[in-house]
Tab-separated table of C-alpha atoms in Angstrom:
chain	number	residue	atom	x	y	z
W	1144	MET	CA	-6.217	89.875	-181.373
W	1145	ALA	CA	-6.728	88.606	-177.834
W	1146	LYS	CA	-4.213	89.744	-175.258
W	1147	LYS	CA	-1.930	86.977	-174.010
W	1148	LYS	CA	-2.461	85.793	-170.470
W	1149	ILE	CA	0.468	86.556	-168.165
W	1150	ASN	CA	1.660	83.645	-166.042
W	1151	GLN	CA	2.440	85.256	-162.685
W	1152	ASP	CA	2.896	81.913	-160.923
W	1153	PHE	CA	6.334	81.347	-162.430
W	1154	ALA	CA	8.621	79.932	-159.727
W	1155	PHE	CA	12.036	81.391	-160.478
W	1156	PHE	CA	13.677	79.354	-157.712
W	1157	ASN	CA	12.938	76.196	-159.709
W	1158	ALA	CA	14.726	77.673	-162.712
W	1159	LEU	CA	17.766	78.614	-160.604
W	1160	TYR	CA	17.875	75.170	-159.013
W	1161	TYR	CA	17.757	73.569	-162.467
W	1162	PHE	CA	20.532	75.875	-163.647
W	1163	VAL	CA	22.787	74.957	-160.709
W	1164	GLN	CA	22.203	71.227	-161.129
W	1165	THR	CA	22.861	71.224	-164.883
W	1166	ASN	CA	25.879	73.547	-164.748
W	1167	ARG	CA	27.415	72.540	-161.408
W	1168	GLY	CA	30.971	72.097	-162.664
W	1169	ARG	CA	31.165	75.436	-164.465
W	1170	VAL	CA	29.283	77.246	-161.715
W	1171	ARG	CA	31.695	76.013	-159.059
W	1172	GLN	CA	34.619	77.444	-160.993
W	1173	LYS	CA	33.385	80.825	-159.748
W	1174	TYR	CA	33.465	79.729	-156.090
W	1175	ARG	CA	36.227	80.364	-153.602
W	1176	LYS	CA	38.203	77.303	-152.562
W	1177	LEU	CA	36.855	77.498	-148.993
W	1178	SER	CA	33.266	77.560	-150.250
W	1179	LYS	CA	33.833	74.445	-152.352
W	1180	HIS	CA	35.517	72.718	-149.417
W	1181	LEU	CA	32.551	73.455	-147.144
W	1182	LEU	CA	30.090	72.180	-149.754
W	1183	ASP	CA	32.071	68.996	-150.371
W	1184	PHE	CA	32.242	68.359	-146.629
W	1185	ASN	CA	28.436	68.445	-146.420
W	1186	ASP	CA	27.611	66.742	-149.723
W	1187	PRO	CA	25.838	63.417	-149.044
W	1188	ASP	CA	26.973	62.183	-152.472
W	1189	LEU	CA	30.615	62.621	-151.471
W	1190	ARG	CA	30.503	61.693	-147.785
W	1191	ALA	CA	28.348	58.828	-146.568
W	1192	ASP	CA	28.453	60.273	-143.038
W	1193	ALA	CA	27.564	63.849	-144.049
W	1194	TYR	CA	25.366	65.332	-141.341
W	1195	LEU	CA	23.033	67.482	-143.443
W	1196	ARG	CA	20.024	65.848	-145.041
W	1197	ARG	CA	19.683	66.265	-148.788
W	1198	PRO	CA	17.076	69.090	-148.620
W	1199	GLN	CA	19.323	70.952	-146.166
W	1200	PHE	CA	22.355	70.477	-148.382
W	1201	GLU	CA	20.496	71.586	-151.502
W	1202	ALA	CA	19.404	74.743	-149.684
W	1203	LEU	CA	23.003	75.365	-148.579
W	1204	GLU	CA	24.169	74.790	-152.148
W	1205	MET	CA	21.703	77.398	-153.417
W	1206	TYR	CA	22.783	79.831	-150.680
W	1207	VAL	CA	26.431	79.543	-151.727
W	1208	PHE	CA	25.373	79.925	-155.372
W	1209	LEU	CA	23.595	83.203	-154.584
W	1210	LYS	CA	26.684	84.464	-152.748
W	1211	GLU	CA	29.531	83.267	-154.924
W	1212	PHE	CA	28.060	83.082	-158.418
W	1213	GLY	CA	25.177	85.526	-157.953
W	1214	GLU	CA	27.371	87.995	-156.039
W	1215	ASN	CA	24.475	88.910	-153.726
W	1216	ARG	CA	22.334	90.232	-156.561
W	1217	HIS	CA	18.679	91.041	-155.942
W	1218	VAL	CA	16.219	88.438	-157.204
W	1219	HIS	CA	14.910	90.701	-159.966
W	1220	GLN	CA	18.486	91.365	-161.122
W	1221	LEU	CA	19.183	87.627	-161.253
W	1222	PHE	CA	15.982	87.098	-163.219
W	1223	LYS	CA	16.844	89.807	-165.741
W	1224	GLU	CA	20.293	88.376	-166.448
W	1225	TRP	CA	19.046	84.783	-166.433
W	1226	ALA	CA	16.160	85.528	-168.807
W	1227	ARG	CA	18.392	87.319	-171.292
W	1228	ASN	CA	21.522	85.154	-170.983
W	1229	GLU	CA	23.632	88.135	-169.966
W	1230	GLY	CA	25.729	89.344	-167.022
W	1231	ILE	CA	26.740	86.452	-164.800
W	1232	PHE	CA	24.797	84.057	-167.050
W	1233	ASP	CA	26.589	85.135	-170.216
W	1234	GLY	CA	27.993	82.078	-171.968
W	1235	PHE	CA	25.464	79.712	-170.386
W	1236	GLN	CA	22.328	78.261	-171.961
W	1237	THR	CA	19.549	79.258	-169.584
W	1238	THR	CA	16.317	79.999	-171.394
W	1239	GLY	CA	16.711	80.304	-175.127
W	1240	VAL	CA	16.021	84.041	-174.922
W	1241	ASP	CA	18.540	86.250	-176.660
W	1242	LYS	CA	19.800	89.591	-175.343
W	1243	LYS	CA	16.921	91.394	-177.084
W	1244	GLY	CA	14.387	89.321	-175.176
W	1245	GLN	CA	13.223	87.291	-178.164
W	1246	GLY	CA	12.450	83.613	-177.774
W	1247	THR	CA	10.925	81.318	-175.193
W	1248	LEU	CA	11.856	80.723	-171.553
W	1249	LEU	CA	12.522	77.080	-172.217
W	1250	GLY	CA	11.125	74.548	-169.784
W	1251	PHE	CA	9.726	77.129	-167.368
W	1252	LEU	CA	7.332	79.420	-169.239
W	1253	ASP	CA	4.792	78.461	-171.850
W	1254	LEU	CA	4.456	81.930	-173.312
W	1255	GLU	CA	6.756	83.942	-175.527
W	1256	GLY	CA	7.836	87.537	-175.893
W	1257	ASP	CA	8.569	90.630	-173.874
W	1258	GLU	CA	5.076	90.884	-172.384
W	1259	GLN	CA	5.570	87.815	-170.193
W	1260	TYR	CA	9.075	88.858	-169.167
W	1261	ASP	CA	8.087	92.465	-168.358
W	1262	ALA	CA	5.236	91.357	-166.099
W	1263	LEU	CA	7.428	88.961	-164.142
W	1264	PHE	CA	10.274	91.468	-163.838
W	1265	ALA	CA	7.879	94.140	-162.541
W	1266	LYS	CA	6.439	91.728	-159.995
W	1267	MET	CA	9.902	90.873	-158.641
W	1268	SER	CA	11.143	94.472	-158.703
W	1269	GLU	CA	8.265	95.881	-156.672
W	1270	ARG	CA	9.227	93.678	-153.721
W	1271	ALA	CA	12.886	94.673	-153.720
W	1272	ARG	CA	14.465	96.215	-150.633
W	1273	SER	CA	17.808	97.907	-150.122
W	1274	TYR	CA	19.350	94.501	-149.410
W	1275	PRO	CA	18.941	91.200	-151.326
W	1276	ASN	CA	16.127	89.334	-149.570
W	1277	TYR	CA	16.235	85.549	-149.991
W	1278	ILE	CA	13.721	83.232	-148.343
W	1279	PHE	CA	14.339	79.521	-147.812
W	1280	ALA	CA	11.362	77.314	-146.991
W	1281	LEU	CA	11.820	73.757	-145.740
W	1282	THR	CA	9.168	71.323	-144.585
W	1283	MET	CA	8.681	71.128	-140.818
W	1284	GLY	CA	11.105	68.699	-139.222
W	1285	LEU	CA	13.815	68.878	-141.896
W	1286	GLY	CA	16.137	70.999	-139.768
W	1287	LYS	CA	15.807	74.691	-140.564
W	1288	THR	CA	17.653	75.628	-137.367
W	1289	ILE	CA	20.720	73.586	-138.299
W	1290	LEU	CA	20.586	75.008	-141.820
W	1291	MET	CA	20.538	78.548	-140.404
W	1292	ALA	CA	23.534	77.745	-138.228
W	1293	THR	CA	25.449	76.265	-141.157
W	1294	THR	CA	24.868	79.306	-143.373
W	1295	ILE	CA	25.996	81.589	-140.540
W	1296	PHE	CA	29.168	79.550	-140.036
W	1297	TYR	CA	29.811	79.741	-143.778
W	1298	GLU	CA	29.405	83.523	-143.723
W	1299	PHE	CA	31.730	83.971	-140.753
W	1300	LEU	CA	34.465	81.736	-142.155
W	1301	LEU	CA	34.481	83.603	-145.478
W	1302	ALA	CA	34.252	87.006	-143.747
W	1303	ASN	CA	37.297	86.133	-141.654
W	1304	LYS	CA	39.375	84.898	-144.586
W	1305	PHE	CA	38.295	87.652	-147.016
W	1306	GLY	CA	37.826	90.590	-144.690
W	1307	LYS	CA	37.568	93.238	-147.413
W	1308	ASP	CA	34.819	91.439	-149.325
W	1309	THR	CA	31.492	92.988	-148.304
W	1310	LYS	CA	29.484	90.003	-149.590
W	1311	TYR	CA	29.964	88.192	-146.304
W	1312	CYS	CA	28.396	89.183	-143.009
W	1313	ARG	CA	30.334	89.402	-139.754
W	1314	ASN	CA	27.365	89.259	-137.397
W	1315	ALA	CA	24.006	87.499	-137.485
W	1316	LEU	CA	20.589	88.304	-136.042
W	1317	VAL	CA	18.193	85.359	-135.745
W	1318	PHE	CA	14.523	86.164	-135.179
W	1319	ALA	CA	11.930	83.909	-133.604
W	1320	PRO	CA	8.208	84.673	-133.980
W	1321	ASP	CA	7.392	83.662	-130.395
W	1322	LYS	CA	8.916	82.395	-127.144
W	1323	THR	CA	8.362	78.721	-127.975
W	1324	VAL	CA	10.406	78.914	-131.157
W	1325	LEU	CA	12.936	81.102	-129.352
W	1326	GLN	CA	13.791	78.231	-127.032
W	1327	SER	CA	14.240	75.806	-129.912
W	1328	LEU	CA	16.771	78.170	-131.509
W	1329	LYS	CA	19.187	77.408	-128.679
W	1330	GLU	CA	20.188	74.444	-130.839
W	1331	ILE	CA	22.298	76.868	-132.884
W	1332	ARG	CA	24.538	77.215	-129.844
W	1333	THR	CA	24.404	73.681	-128.461
W	1334	PHE	CA	24.842	71.404	-131.462
W	1335	ASP	CA	28.355	70.271	-132.459
W	1336	LEU	CA	29.446	72.624	-135.259
W	1337	ALA	CA	32.119	70.118	-136.303
W	1338	LEU	CA	29.282	68.131	-137.882
W	1339	VAL	CA	28.925	70.737	-140.639
W	1340	VAL	CA	32.283	72.542	-140.583
W	1341	PRO	CA	35.570	70.947	-141.768
W	1342	PRO	CA	37.834	70.218	-138.785
W	1343	GLU	CA	40.540	72.701	-139.802
W	1344	TYR	CA	38.032	75.549	-139.426
W	1345	ALA	CA	35.983	74.356	-136.469
W	1346	ASN	CA	38.431	75.596	-133.824
W	1347	PHE	CA	38.320	79.136	-135.218
W	1348	LEU	CA	34.569	79.229	-134.787
W	1349	ARG	CA	34.660	77.703	-131.316
W	1350	THR	CA	37.168	80.355	-130.248
W	1351	ASN	CA	35.547	83.388	-131.830
W	1352	LEU	CA	31.783	82.830	-131.799
W	1353	GLU	CA	29.813	84.888	-129.301
W	1354	PHE	CA	26.190	83.973	-128.614
W	1355	HIS	CA	23.664	86.460	-127.248
W	1356	PHE	CA	20.331	84.951	-126.280
W	1357	LEU	CA	17.680	87.573	-125.539
W	1358	ASP	CA	15.112	85.749	-123.467
W	1359	ASP	CA	12.902	87.209	-120.724
W	1360	THR	CA	15.877	87.880	-118.453
W	1361	ALA	CA	17.995	89.699	-121.029
W	1362	SER	CA	17.005	93.202	-122.056
W	1363	THR	CA	20.177	94.376	-123.777
W	1364	ILE	CA	22.634	92.946	-126.297
W	1365	GLY	CA	26.068	92.295	-124.829
W	1366	ALA	CA	27.959	92.573	-128.107
W	1367	GLN	CA	30.560	95.320	-128.296
W	1368	ASP	CA	30.300	97.989	-130.991
W	1369	GLY	CA	32.438	97.065	-133.970
W	1370	SER	CA	32.883	93.451	-132.863
W	1371	SER	CA	32.500	90.459	-135.180
W	1372	PHE	CA	31.135	86.921	-135.163
W	1373	ASN	CA	28.211	87.601	-132.846
W	1374	ILE	CA	25.052	85.522	-133.167
W	1375	ILE	CA	22.130	87.326	-131.562
W	1376	ILE	CA	18.999	85.234	-131.022
W	1377	SER	CA	15.818	87.074	-130.108
W	1378	ASN	CA	12.092	87.168	-130.632
W	1379	THR	CA	10.657	90.009	-132.653
W	1380	GLN	CA	9.217	91.760	-129.611
W	1381	LYS	CA	12.724	92.368	-128.274
W	1382	ILE	CA	13.940	94.398	-131.248
W	1383	ILE	CA	13.242	98.123	-131.555
W	1384	LEU	CA	14.642	99.897	-134.588
W	1385	LYS	CA	15.690	103.470	-133.923
W	1386	ARG	CA	16.392	106.064	-136.589
W	1387	LYS	CA	18.988	108.731	-135.921
W	1388	THR	CA	17.856	112.274	-136.584
W	1389	ALA	CA	20.001	114.754	-138.472
W	1390	GLN	CA	20.635	116.528	-135.175
């Protein structure tokens, strides 16, 4: 019997996007009230004057999904639970695969059985790092810089309100590949954050945000140890990672 061909081009992000769109109401029940408020404020279907374009909003929606519903799981962990309708996906119809892995990944994979699943899981697992690594890709000109700023503001607002929850970051490091892009990232600091943040939270950010722009004239980061709500913008050449020795 010929061995089945493994489809390694499966785009899991499409499956997650489909899941969010078809289960939005139930998914949002898992979100914190502040997260839902921030999403509603930026939803072009709810506000005609929402600032974010639809691709930006959809990316933000997926980011909040990974945080609130996905609880910062690694991609391979999300795939495992999604494929087997277990864990955070228990009680949802995702793929048609039961908890023993039998069935078909409906709508996304043409092949059946554990062989397909095992190959995809291994591919995702081998790229895992100690932290969940999510990559968002938008077409040039759609506003990746504003999207980055919005996700940072979201993180800081939730970190301030739920200080003991380690899902949310209290500081952000933004890398630029070269000096040209580094200059364009100044938009994170200059654009009006009230365009993407509800007014009752905008003043907190204006008061507490600290920007650190490492251009040619800045050689050190001015943020204090243990401080919060710093946004450090730098090119990759400026960052040197140092490992402490046991001594």
